[in-house]
mmCIF file of N, CA and C in Angstrom:
data_model
loop_
_atom_site.group_PDB
_atom_site.id
_atom_site.type_symbol
_atom_site.label_atom_id
_atom_site.label_comp_id
_atom_site.label_asym_id
_atom_site.label_seq_id
_atom_site.Cartn_x
_atom_site.Cartn_y
_atom_site.Cartn_z
ATOM 1 N N MET A 29 0.803 -1.190 0.000
ATOM 2 C CA MET A 29 0.000 0.000 0.000
ATOM 3 C C MET A 29 0.855 1.267 0.000
ATOM 4 N N THR A 30 1.999 1.170 0.213
ATOM 5 C CA THR A 30 2.859 2.339 0.206
ATOM 6 C C THR A 30 2.943 2.962 -1.186
ATOM 7 N N SER A 31 2.970 2.171 -2.165
ATOM 8 C CA SER A 31 3.042 2.774 -3.495
ATOM 9 C C SER A 31 1.713 3.452 -3.856
ATOM 10 N N LEU A 32 0.623 2.898 -3.402
ATOM 11 C CA LEU A 32 -0.679 3.536 -3.660
ATOM 12 C C LEU A 32 -0.772 4.844 -2.880
ATOM 13 N N GLU A 33 -0.256 4.844 -1.665
ATOM 14 C CA GLU A 33 -0.263 6.070 -0.867
ATOM 15 C C GLU A 33 0.654 7.124 -1.513
ATOM 16 N N LEU A 34 1.738 6.664 -2.023
ATOM 17 C CA LEU A 34 2.679 7.571 -2.669
ATOM 18 C C LEU A 34 2.061 8.179 -3.929
ATOM 19 N N ILE A 35 1.364 7.400 -4.701
ATOM 20 C CA ILE A 35 0.708 7.889 -5.939
ATOM 21 C C ILE A 35 -0.366 8.913 -5.570
ATOM 22 N N ILE A 36 -1.125 8.622 -4.539
ATOM 23 C CA ILE A 36 -2.196 9.547 -4.109
ATOM 24 C C ILE A 36 -1.561 10.848 -3.602
ATOM 25 N N ASP A 37 -0.486 10.752 -2.831
ATOM 26 C CA ASP A 37 0.180 11.955 -2.332
ATOM 27 C C ASP A 37 0.746 12.790 -3.486
ATOM 28 N N LEU A 38 1.327 12.123 -4.474
ATOM 29 C CA LEU A 38 1.856 12.847 -5.643
ATOM 30 C C LEU A 38 0.723 13.509 -6.435
ATOM 31 N N LEU A 39 -0.386 12.808 -6.540
ATOM 32 C CA LEU A 39 -1.553 13.351 -7.241
ATOM 33 C C LEU A 39 -2.086 14.578 -6.499
ATOM 34 N N ILE A 40 -2.153 14.505 -5.192
ATOM 35 C CA ILE A 40 -2.627 15.654 -4.397
ATOM 36 C C ILE A 40 -1.650 16.822 -4.547
ATOM 37 N N ILE A 41 -0.362 16.543 -4.519
ATOM 38 C CA ILE A 41 0.647 17.603 -4.688
ATOM 39 C C ILE A 41 0.507 18.230 -6.080
ATOM 40 N N ALA A 42 0.310 17.394 -7.076
ATOM 41 C CA ALA A 42 0.182 17.891 -8.454
ATOM 42 C C ALA A 42 -1.055 18.782 -8.585
ATOM 43 N N LEU A 43 -2.110 18.466 -7.854
ATOM 44 C CA LEU A 43 -3.320 19.280 -7.926
ATOM 45 C C LEU A 43 -3.217 20.522 -7.037
ATOM 46 N N LEU A 44 -2.445 20.457 -5.980
ATOM 47 C CA LEU A 44 -2.314 21.602 -5.085
ATOM 48 C C LEU A 44 -1.472 22.723 -5.701
ATOM 49 N N ILE A 45 -0.501 22.395 -6.541
ATOM 50 C CA ILE A 45 0.372 23.411 -7.143
ATOM 51 C C ILE A 45 -0.448 24.396 -7.984
ATOM 52 N N PRO A 46 -1.328 23.962 -8.931
ATOM 53 C CA PRO A 46 -2.135 24.949 -9.676
ATOM 54 C C PRO A 46 -3.100 25.698 -8.755
ATOM 55 N N THR A 47 -3.581 25.013 -7.712
ATOM 56 C CA THR A 47 -4.499 25.680 -6.789
ATOM 57 C C THR A 47 -3.783 26.804 -6.057
ATOM 58 N N ILE A 48 -2.565 26.575 -5.631
ATOM 59 C CA ILE A 48 -1.787 27.602 -4.941
ATOM 60 C C ILE A 48 -1.490 28.768 -5.892
ATOM 61 N N ILE A 49 -1.129 28.470 -7.118
ATOM 62 C CA ILE A 49 -0.843 29.534 -8.107
ATOM 63 C C ILE A 49 -2.104 30.364 -8.364
ATOM 64 N N TYR A 50 -3.219 29.690 -8.501
ATOM 65 C CA TYR A 50 -4.486 30.384 -8.732
ATOM 66 C C TYR A 50 -4.852 31.229 -7.514
ATOM 67 N N ALA A 51 -4.694 30.699 -6.311
ATOM 68 C CA ALA A 51 -4.995 31.440 -5.086
ATOM 69 C C ALA A 51 -4.095 32.665 -4.978
ATOM 70 N N TYR A 52 -2.820 32.546 -5.360
ATOM 71 C CA TYR A 52 -1.888 33.662 -5.319
ATOM 72 C C TYR A 52 -2.342 34.776 -6.274
ATOM 73 N N SER A 53 -2.724 34.418 -7.524
ATOM 74 C CA SER A 53 -3.155 35.442 -8.483
ATOM 75 C C SER A 53 -4.489 36.046 -8.041
ATOM 76 N N LEU A 54 -5.354 35.245 -7.443
ATOM 77 C CA LEU A 54 -6.630 35.755 -6.948
ATOM 78 C C LEU A 54 -6.390 36.720 -5.793
ATOM 79 N N ASN A 55 -5.449 36.424 -4.937
ATOM 80 C CA ASN A 55 -5.103 37.303 -3.822
ATOM 81 C C ASN A 55 -4.571 38.633 -4.344
ATOM 82 N N LYS A 56 -3.739 38.579 -5.387
ATOM 83 C CA LYS A 56 -3.222 39.808 -6.001
ATOM 84 C C LYS A 56 -4.370 40.660 -6.537
ATOM 85 N N SER A 57 -5.305 40.014 -7.230
ATOM 86 C CA SER A 57 -6.441 40.733 -7.796
ATOM 87 C C SER A 57 -7.301 41.343 -6.693
ATOM 88 N N LEU A 58 -7.520 40.619 -5.618
ATOM 89 C CA LEU A 58 -8.318 41.136 -4.510
ATOM 90 C C LEU A 58 -7.618 42.319 -3.843
ATOM 91 N N ASN A 59 -6.292 42.240 -3.685
ATOM 92 C CA ASN A 59 -5.547 43.365 -3.118
ATOM 93 C C ASN A 59 -5.672 44.600 -4.007
ATOM 94 N N LEU A 60 -5.575 44.397 -5.312
ATOM 95 C CA LEU A 60 -5.721 45.505 -6.256
ATOM 96 C C LEU A 60 -7.125 46.095 -6.176
ATOM 97 N N LEU A 61 -8.126 45.235 -6.062
ATOM 98 C CA LEU A 61 -9.515 45.693 -5.944
ATOM 99 C C LEU A 61 -9.706 46.473 -4.646
ATOM 100 N N ARG A 62 -9.125 46.025 -3.566
ATOM 101 C CA ARG A 62 -9.225 46.745 -2.294
ATOM 102 C C ARG A 62 -8.557 48.117 -2.399
ATOM 103 N N GLN A 63 -7.440 48.175 -3.095
ATOM 104 C CA GLN A 63 -6.741 49.449 -3.263
ATOM 105 C C GLN A 63 -7.582 50.436 -4.083
ATOM 106 N N ASN A 64 -8.274 49.909 -5.075
ATOM 107 C CA ASN A 64 -9.067 50.771 -5.971
ATOM 108 C C ASN A 64 -10.517 50.905 -5.522
ATOM 109 N N GLN A 65 -10.846 50.390 -4.363
ATOM 110 C CA GLN A 65 -12.223 50.420 -3.890
ATOM 111 C C GLN A 65 -12.683 51.862 -3.673
ATOM 112 N N LYS A 66 -11.820 52.732 -3.174
ATOM 113 C CA LYS A 66 -12.175 54.124 -2.922
ATOM 114 C C LYS A 66 -12.486 54.844 -4.234
ATOM 115 N N SER A 67 -11.649 54.661 -5.227
ATOM 116 C CA SER A 67 -11.896 55.312 -6.519
ATOM 117 C C SER A 67 -13.138 54.736 -7.184
ATOM 118 N N LEU A 68 -13.403 53.445 -6.969
ATOM 119 C CA LEU A 68 -14.612 52.825 -7.511
ATOM 120 C C LEU A 68 -15.848 53.415 -6.838
ATOM 121 N N ALA A 69 -15.763 53.656 -5.527
ATOM 122 C CA ALA A 69 -16.882 54.273 -4.811
ATOM 123 C C ALA A 69 -17.130 55.686 -5.322
ATOM 124 N N GLN A 70 -16.052 56.446 -5.597
ATOM 125 C CA GLN A 70 -16.190 57.790 -6.155
ATOM 126 C C GLN A 70 -16.826 57.743 -7.539
ATOM 127 N N LEU A 71 -16.428 56.758 -8.301
ATOM 128 C CA LEU A 71 -16.978 56.602 -9.645
ATOM 129 C C LEU A 71 -18.467 56.298 -9.583
ATOM 130 N N VAL A 72 -18.870 55.414 -8.677
ATOM 131 C CA VAL A 72 -20.287 55.084 -8.523
ATOM 132 C C VAL A 72 -21.061 56.305 -8.051
ATOM 133 N N SER A 73 -20.476 57.074 -7.135
ATOM 134 C CA SER A 73 -21.119 58.288 -6.643
ATOM 135 C C SER A 73 -21.307 59.303 -7.776
ATOM 136 N N ALA A 74 -20.291 59.483 -8.584
ATOM 137 C CA ALA A 74 -20.388 60.413 -9.716
ATOM 138 C C ALA A 74 -21.437 59.949 -10.719
ATOM 139 N N LEU A 75 -21.508 58.645 -10.936
ATOM 140 C CA LEU A 75 -22.511 58.101 -11.849
ATOM 141 C C LEU A 75 -23.913 58.340 -11.301
ATOM 142 N N ASN A 76 -24.106 58.142 -10.000
ATOM 143 C CA ASN A 76 -25.409 58.397 -9.389
ATOM 144 C C ASN A 76 -25.792 59.866 -9.510
ATOM 145 N N GLU A 77 -24.832 60.757 -9.294
ATOM 146 C CA GLU A 77 -25.099 62.191 -9.401
ATOM 147 C C GLU A 77 -25.476 62.578 -10.833
ATOM 148 N N ALA A 78 -24.766 62.036 -11.795
ATOM 149 C CA ALA A 78 -25.077 62.332 -13.206
ATOM 150 C C ALA A 78 -26.458 61.811 -13.572
ATOM 151 N N THR A 79 -26.801 60.637 -13.054
ATOM 152 C CA THR A 79 -28.129 60.078 -13.320
ATOM 153 C C THR A 79 -29.208 60.962 -12.709
ATOM 154 N N PHE A 80 -28.981 61.444 -11.497
ATOM 155 C CA PHE A 80 -29.935 62.318 -10.816
ATOM 156 C C PHE A 80 -30.139 63.616 -11.608
ATOM 157 N N LYS A 81 -29.034 64.213 -12.066
ATOM 158 C CA LYS A 81 -29.130 65.447 -12.854
ATOM 159 C C LYS A 81 -29.881 65.214 -14.164
ATOM 160 N N ALA A 82 -29.614 64.079 -14.787
ATOM 161 C CA ALA A 82 -30.293 63.766 -16.054
ATOM 162 C C ALA A 82 -31.784 63.593 -15.831
ATOM 163 N N GLU A 83 -32.143 62.924 -14.737
ATOM 164 C CA GLU A 83 -33.572 62.730 -14.444
ATOM 165 C C GLU A 83 -34.250 64.059 -14.150
ATOM 166 N N ASN A 84 -33.560 64.979 -13.478
ATOM 167 C CA ASN A 84 -34.141 66.292 -13.193
ATOM 168 C C ASN A 84 -34.210 67.171 -14.431
ATOM 169 N N SER A 85 -33.364 66.930 -15.402
ATOM 170 C CA SER A 85 -33.347 67.737 -16.622
ATOM 171 C C SER A 85 -34.450 67.346 -17.591
ATOM 172 N N ILE A 86 -34.950 66.140 -17.487
ATOM 173 C CA ILE A 86 -35.958 65.651 -18.444
ATOM 174 C C ILE A 86 -37.213 66.519 -18.432
ATOM 175 N N PRO A 87 -37.815 66.860 -17.269
ATOM 176 C CA PRO A 87 -39.012 67.716 -17.314
ATOM 177 C C PRO A 87 -38.728 69.092 -17.894
ATOM 178 N N LYS A 88 -37.546 69.658 -17.571
ATOM 179 C CA LYS A 88 -37.199 70.970 -18.122
ATOM 180 C C LYS A 88 -37.081 70.896 -19.644
ATOM 181 N N LEU A 89 -36.459 69.846 -20.110
ATOM 182 C CA LEU A 89 -36.295 69.656 -21.550
ATOM 183 C C LEU A 89 -37.650 69.474 -22.228
ATOM 184 N N LYS A 90 -38.521 68.723 -21.570
ATOM 185 C CA LYS A 90 -39.864 68.497 -22.122
ATOM 186 C C LYS A 90 -40.629 69.814 -22.196
ATOM 187 N N SER A 91 -40.521 70.629 -21.148
ATOM 188 C CA SER A 91 -41.200 71.927 -21.125
ATOM 189 C C SER A 91 -40.670 72.835 -22.230
ATOM 190 N N ALA A 92 -39.357 72.871 -22.378
ATOM 191 C CA ALA A 92 -38.760 73.707 -23.423
ATOM 192 C C ALA A 92 -39.182 73.242 -24.810
ATOM 193 N N THR A 93 -39.266 71.943 -24.983
ATOM 194 C CA THR A 93 -39.677 71.394 -26.279
ATOM 195 C C THR A 93 -41.120 71.772 -26.587
ATOM 196 N N GLU A 94 -41.990 71.663 -25.585
ATOM 197 C CA GLU A 94 -43.396 72.024 -25.795
ATOM 198 C C GLU A 94 -43.522 73.507 -26.117
ATOM 199 N N HIS A 95 -42.768 74.333 -25.399
ATOM 200 C CA HIS A 95 -42.830 75.779 -25.636
ATOM 201 C C HIS A 95 -42.354 76.129 -27.046
ATOM 202 N N SER A 96 -41.245 75.546 -27.450
ATOM 203 C CA SER A 96 -40.730 75.853 -28.787
ATOM 204 C C SER A 96 -41.626 75.272 -29.875
ATOM 205 N N SER A 97 -42.277 74.141 -29.593
ATOM 206 C CA SER A 97 -43.166 73.573 -30.607
ATOM 207 C C SER A 97 -44.402 74.449 -30.793
ATOM 208 N N GLU A 98 -44.861 75.106 -29.697
ATOM 209 C CA GLU A 98 -45.993 76.029 -29.834
ATOM 210 C C GLU A 98 -45.597 77.219 -30.698
ATOM 211 N N GLY A 99 -44.419 77.765 -30.452
ATOM 212 C CA GLY A 99 -43.945 78.883 -31.273
ATOM 213 C C GLY A 99 -43.770 78.481 -32.721
ATOM 214 N N LEU A 100 -43.251 77.291 -32.930
ATOM 215 C CA LEU A 100 -43.060 76.795 -34.291
ATOM 216 C C LEU A 100 -44.404 76.582 -34.983
ATOM 217 N N LYS A 101 -45.396 76.128 -34.228
ATOM 218 C CA LYS A 101 -46.735 75.916 -34.798
ATOM 219 C C LYS A 101 -47.316 77.247 -35.257
ATOM 220 N N GLU A 102 -47.114 78.306 -34.432
ATOM 221 C CA GLU A 102 -47.607 79.628 -34.823
ATOM 222 C C GLU A 102 -46.927 80.105 -36.106
ATOM 223 N N VAL A 103 -45.631 79.891 -36.211
ATOM 224 C CA VAL A 103 -44.899 80.310 -37.411
ATOM 225 C C VAL A 103 -45.384 79.535 -38.631
ATOM 226 N N VAL A 104 -45.613 78.238 -38.461
ATOM 227 C CA VAL A 104 -46.080 77.412 -39.579
ATOM 228 C C VAL A 104 -47.477 77.861 -40.017
ATOM 229 N N ASP A 105 -48.353 78.144 -39.039
ATOM 230 C CA ASP A 105 -49.698 78.619 -39.379
ATOM 231 C C ASP A 105 -49.643 79.948 -40.123
ATOM 232 N N SER A 106 -48.784 80.840 -39.656
ATOM 233 C CA SER A 106 -48.618 82.128 -40.323
ATOM 234 C C SER A 106 -48.088 81.934 -41.747
ATOM 235 N N ALA A 107 -47.144 81.016 -41.892
ATOM 236 C CA ALA A 107 -46.579 80.748 -43.220
ATOM 237 C C ALA A 107 -47.648 80.180 -44.153
ATOM 238 N N LYS A 108 -48.539 79.351 -43.617
ATOM 239 C CA LYS A 108 -49.617 78.798 -44.452
ATOM 240 C C LYS A 108 -50.541 79.911 -44.924
ATOM 241 N N GLU A 109 -50.861 80.862 -44.017
ATOM 242 C CA GLU A 109 -51.706 81.982 -44.412
ATOM 243 C C GLU A 109 -51.032 82.818 -45.492
ATOM 244 N N LEU A 110 -49.734 83.083 -45.306
ATOM 245 C CA LEU A 110 -48.995 83.851 -46.307
ATOM 246 C C LEU A 110 -48.952 83.122 -47.648
ATOM 247 N N LYS A 111 -48.825 81.805 -47.573
ATOM 248 C CA LYS A 111 -48.802 81.014 -48.805
ATOM 249 C C LYS A 111 -50.124 81.171 -49.549
ATOM 250 N N ASN A 112 -51.235 81.094 -48.797
ATOM 251 C CA ASN A 112 -52.548 81.254 -49.431
ATOM 252 C C ASN A 112 -52.694 82.648 -50.027
ATOM 253 N N ASP A 113 -52.226 83.679 -49.298
ATOM 254 C CA ASP A 113 -52.294 85.044 -49.832
ATOM 255 C C ASP A 113 -51.461 85.179 -51.104
ATOM 256 N N LEU A 114 -50.262 84.593 -51.078
ATOM 257 C CA LEU A 114 -49.401 84.667 -52.264
ATOM 258 C C LEU A 114 -50.013 83.930 -53.457
ATOM 259 N N LEU A 115 -50.655 82.805 -53.185
ATOM 260 C CA LEU A 115 -51.330 82.085 -54.275
ATOM 261 C C LEU A 115 -52.443 82.938 -54.874
ATOM 262 N N PHE A 116 -53.209 83.614 -54.013
ATOM 263 C CA PHE A 116 -54.277 84.478 -54.495
ATOM 264 C C PHE A 116 -53.711 85.618 -55.338
ATOM 265 N N ILE A 117 -52.632 86.258 -54.811
ATOM 266 C CA ILE A 117 -52.005 87.361 -55.556
ATOM 267 C C ILE A 117 -51.455 86.866 -56.883
ATOM 268 N N ASN A 118 -50.879 85.684 -56.887
ATOM 269 C CA ASN A 118 -50.335 85.116 -58.119
ATOM 270 C C ASN A 118 -51.444 84.868 -59.142
ATOM 271 N N GLU A 119 -52.565 84.350 -58.676
ATOM 272 C CA GLU A 119 -53.694 84.121 -59.592
ATOM 273 C C GLU A 119 -54.190 85.440 -60.162
ATOM 274 N N ARG A 120 -54.294 86.474 -59.296
ATOM 275 C CA ARG A 120 -54.738 87.784 -59.772
ATOM 276 C C ARG A 120 -53.741 88.363 -60.776
ATOM 277 N N ALA A 121 -52.446 88.187 -60.499
ATOM 278 C CA ALA A 121 -51.424 88.699 -61.409
ATOM 279 C C ALA A 121 -51.499 87.987 -62.755
ATOM 280 N N ASP A 122 -51.749 86.683 -62.734
ATOM 281 C CA ASP A 122 -51.901 85.956 -63.990
ATOM 282 C C ASP A 122 -53.100 86.483 -64.772
ATOM 283 N N SER A 123 -54.197 86.735 -64.053
ATOM 284 C CA SER A 123 -55.398 87.252 -64.710
ATOM 285 C C SER A 123 -55.126 88.631 -65.315
ATOM 286 N N LEU A 124 -54.454 89.484 -64.548
ATOM 287 C CA LEU A 124 -54.141 90.818 -65.067
ATOM 288 C C LEU A 124 -53.171 90.749 -66.244
ATOM 289 N N ALA A 125 -52.228 89.837 -66.175
ATOM 290 C CA ALA A 125 -51.280 89.687 -67.282
ATOM 291 C C ALA A 125 -52.014 89.246 -68.548
ATOM 292 N N ASP A 126 -52.967 88.339 -68.390
ATOM 293 C CA ASP A 126 -53.753 87.913 -69.552
ATOM 294 C C ASP A 126 -54.549 89.084 -70.130
ATOM 295 N N ARG A 127 -55.156 89.892 -69.249
ATOM 296 C CA ARG A 127 -55.930 91.043 -69.725
ATOM 297 C C ARG A 127 -55.020 92.048 -70.423
ATOM 298 N N LEU A 128 -53.840 92.279 -69.827
ATOM 299 C CA LEU A 128 -52.894 93.211 -70.429
ATOM 300 C C LEU A 128 -52.433 92.706 -71.795
ATOM 301 N N GLU A 129 -52.211 91.424 -71.896
ATOM 302 C CA GLU A 129 -51.809 90.842 -73.174
ATOM 303 C C GLU A 129 -52.899 91.035 -74.221
ATOM 304 N N ASN A 130 -54.146 90.856 -73.801
ATOM 305 C CA ASN A 130 -55.258 91.071 -74.741
ATOM 306 C C ASN A 130 -55.325 92.524 -75.181
ATOM 307 N N VAL A 131 -55.121 93.461 -74.236
ATOM 308 C CA VAL A 131 -55.160 94.887 -74.583
ATOM 309 C C VAL A 131 -54.030 95.224 -75.541
ATOM 310 N N ILE A 132 -52.863 94.686 -75.278
ATOM 311 C CA ILE A 132 -51.716 94.966 -76.152
ATOM 312 C C ILE A 132 -51.960 94.418 -77.553
ATOM 313 N N SER A 133 -52.466 93.191 -77.620
ATOM 314 C CA SER A 133 -52.704 92.626 -78.944
ATOM 315 C C SER A 133 -53.804 93.390 -79.679
ATOM 316 N N THR A 134 -54.784 93.892 -78.935
ATOM 317 C CA THR A 134 -55.842 94.700 -79.552
ATOM 318 C C THR A 134 -55.280 96.021 -80.042
ATOM 319 N N SER A 135 -54.401 96.641 -79.234
ATOM 320 C CA SER A 135 -53.850 97.941 -79.623
ATOM 321 C C SER A 135 -52.926 97.816 -80.829
ATOM 322 N N ARG A 136 -52.329 96.671 -81.024
ATOM 323 C CA ARG A 136 -51.460 96.492 -82.193
ATOM 324 C C ARG A 136 -52.291 96.448 -83.491
ATOM 325 N N ASN A 137 -53.530 96.049 -83.339
ATOM 326 C CA ASN A 137 -54.397 95.979 -84.515
ATOM 327 C C ASN A 137 -54.948 97.345 -84.912
ATOM 328 N N ILE A 138 -54.835 98.343 -84.033
ATOM 329 C CA ILE A 138 -55.309 99.696 -84.344
ATOM 330 C C ILE A 138 -54.302 100.327 -85.307
ATOM 331 N N LYS A 139 -54.846 101.146 -86.221
ATOM 332 C CA LYS A 139 -53.945 101.712 -87.234
ATOM 333 C C LYS A 139 -52.988 102.710 -86.618
ATOM 334 N N THR A 140 -51.802 102.806 -87.206
ATOM 335 C CA THR A 140 -50.774 103.720 -86.709
ATOM 336 C C THR A 140 -51.077 105.121 -87.231
ATOM 337 N N PRO A 141 -50.787 106.153 -86.415
ATOM 338 C CA PRO A 141 -51.109 107.523 -86.846
ATOM 339 C C PRO A 141 -50.248 107.956 -88.040
ATOM 340 N N THR A 142 -50.806 108.802 -88.827
ATOM 341 C CA THR A 142 -50.082 109.340 -89.984
ATOM 342 C C THR A 142 -49.103 110.407 -89.500
ATOM 343 N N PRO A 143 -48.129 110.768 -90.328
ATOM 344 C CA PRO A 143 -47.162 111.800 -89.917
ATOM 345 C C PRO A 143 -47.844 113.135 -89.601
ATOM 346 N N ASN A 144 -48.908 113.437 -90.286
ATOM 347 C CA ASN A 144 -49.626 114.695 -90.037
ATOM 348 C C ASN A 144 -50.268 114.662 -88.643
ATOM 349 N N GLU A 145 -50.852 113.526 -88.295
ATOM 350 C CA GLU A 145 -51.486 113.386 -86.968
ATOM 351 C C GLU A 145 -50.434 113.443 -85.865
ATOM 352 N N GLU A 146 -49.273 112.868 -86.134
ATOM 353 C CA GLU A 146 -48.190 112.910 -85.143
ATOM 354 C C GLU A 146 -47.738 114.348 -84.914
ATOM 355 N N LYS A 147 -47.679 115.150 -85.994
ATOM 356 C CA LYS A 147 -47.259 116.541 -85.894
ATOM 357 C C LYS A 147 -48.269 117.339 -85.068
ATOM 358 N N GLN A 148 -49.546 117.073 -85.267
ATOM 359 C CA GLN A 148 -50.580 117.777 -84.500
ATOM 360 C C GLN A 148 -50.471 117.432 -83.011
ATOM 361 N N THR A 149 -50.243 116.180 -82.713
ATOM 362 C CA THR A 149 -50.108 115.767 -81.324
ATOM 363 C C THR A 149 -48.888 116.427 -80.686
ATOM 364 N N GLU A 150 -47.816 116.517 -81.434
ATOM 365 C CA GLU A 150 -46.587 117.141 -80.927
ATOM 366 C C GLU A 150 -46.820 118.622 -80.660
ATOM 367 N N ASN A 151 -47.566 119.316 -81.542
ATOM 368 C CA ASN A 151 -47.860 120.742 -81.346
ATOM 369 C C ASN A 151 -48.701 120.944 -80.085
ATOM 370 N N ILE A 152 -49.647 120.041 -79.846
ATOM 371 C CA ILE A 152 -50.499 120.151 -78.658
ATOM 372 C C ILE A 152 -49.661 119.990 -77.393
ATOM 373 N N VAL A 153 -48.745 119.040 -77.428
ATOM 374 C CA VAL A 153 -47.880 118.802 -76.276
ATOM 375 C C VAL A 153 -46.983 120.011 -76.031
ATOM 376 N N ASN A 154 -46.432 120.581 -77.104
ATOM 377 C CA ASN A 154 -45.552 121.745 -76.950
ATOM 378 C C ASN A 154 -46.328 122.946 -76.423
ATOM 379 N N ASP A 155 -47.551 123.159 -76.934
ATOM 380 C CA ASP A 155 -48.385 124.268 -76.458
ATOM 381 C C ASP A 155 -48.704 124.104 -74.975
ATOM 382 N N ARG A 156 -48.988 122.893 -74.585
ATOM 383 C CA ARG A 156 -49.316 122.614 -73.178
ATOM 384 C C ARG A 156 -48.101 122.873 -72.297
ATOM 385 N N ALA A 157 -46.924 122.450 -72.742
ATOM 386 C CA ALA A 157 -45.705 122.671 -71.974
ATOM 387 C C ALA A 157 -45.430 124.164 -71.834
ATOM 388 N N ALA A 158 -45.635 124.914 -72.895
ATOM 389 C CA ALA A 158 -45.409 126.355 -72.838
ATOM 390 C C ALA A 158 -46.390 127.000 -71.864
ATOM 391 N N ALA A 159 -47.629 126.576 -71.867
ATOM 392 C CA ALA A 159 -48.628 127.129 -70.957
ATOM 393 C C ALA A 159 -48.274 126.799 -69.510
ATOM 394 N N GLU A 160 -47.775 125.612 -69.283
ATOM 395 C CA GLU A 160 -47.376 125.242 -67.925
ATOM 396 C C GLU A 160 -46.214 126.099 -67.453
ATOM 397 N N LEU A 161 -45.241 126.375 -68.322
ATOM 398 C CA LEU A 161 -44.107 127.232 -67.970
ATOM 399 C C LEU A 161 -44.576 128.645 -67.612
ATOM 400 N N GLU A 162 -45.520 129.186 -68.389
ATOM 401 C CA GLU A 162 -46.036 130.526 -68.110
ATOM 402 C C GLU A 162 -46.744 130.549 -66.762
ATOM 403 N N LEU A 163 -47.489 129.506 -66.454
ATOM 404 C CA LEU A 163 -48.196 129.428 -65.181
ATOM 405 C C LEU A 163 -47.210 129.370 -64.022
ATOM 406 N N LEU A 164 -46.139 128.606 -64.164
ATOM 407 C CA LEU A 164 -45.112 128.533 -63.125
ATOM 408 C C LEU A 164 -44.443 129.897 -62.906
ATOM 409 N N LYS A 165 -44.149 130.627 -63.998
ATOM 410 C CA LYS A 165 -43.546 131.963 -63.874
ATOM 411 C C LYS A 165 -44.468 132.907 -63.134
ATOM 412 N N ALA A 166 -45.744 132.809 -63.439
ATOM 413 C CA ALA A 166 -46.720 133.693 -62.776
ATOM 414 C C ALA A 166 -46.799 133.374 -61.294
ATOM 415 N N LEU A 167 -46.788 132.116 -60.944
ATOM 416 C CA LEU A 167 -46.857 131.720 -59.539
ATOM 417 C C LEU A 167 -45.611 132.152 -58.775
ATOM 418 N N ARG A 168 -44.466 132.083 -59.409
ATOM 419 C CA ARG A 168 -43.216 132.489 -58.757
ATOM 420 C C ARG A 168 -43.200 134.008 -58.543
ATOM 421 N N SER A 169 -43.744 134.746 -59.482
ATOM 422 C CA SER A 169 -43.738 136.201 -59.338
ATOM 423 C C SER A 169 -44.688 136.658 -58.224
ATOM 424 N N ILE A 170 -45.700 135.870 -57.923
ATOM 425 C CA ILE A 170 -46.657 136.207 -56.841
ATOM 426 C C ILE A 170 -45.961 136.091 -55.492
ATOM 427 N N LYS A 171 -45.079 135.152 -55.337
ATOM 428 C CA LYS A 171 -44.367 134.974 -54.061
ATOM 429 C C LYS A 171 -43.538 136.176 -53.840
#
């Protein structure tokens, strides 16, 4: 039985060596964790504070969003009214342009004045201008 006891003892020793190595590395890790426990606590505290601030900011953000959406709705409604007004003005302008085009095409069909008629019109304009000048001179002399 000595050889069986020896084999069992060697087997236990062979299994204890990795266990000791593992326990040593685990002890190192635990020591490192204990050393960093204070900074980890600070980190958790900072995370809790940031979460608290974020939760308190949500209602303010919601309120600001609702307020700005109301203002935006007013601007959009105003823009829709302006769009309708512009459409109406555009339709009226198209109608007037069509009427003007008809008047122009009608006026082109009217006969052109003769040189004698043009001379008479020019004399009337010159006479009128001369009369206006005389009236202005008379008004200036009254002052």
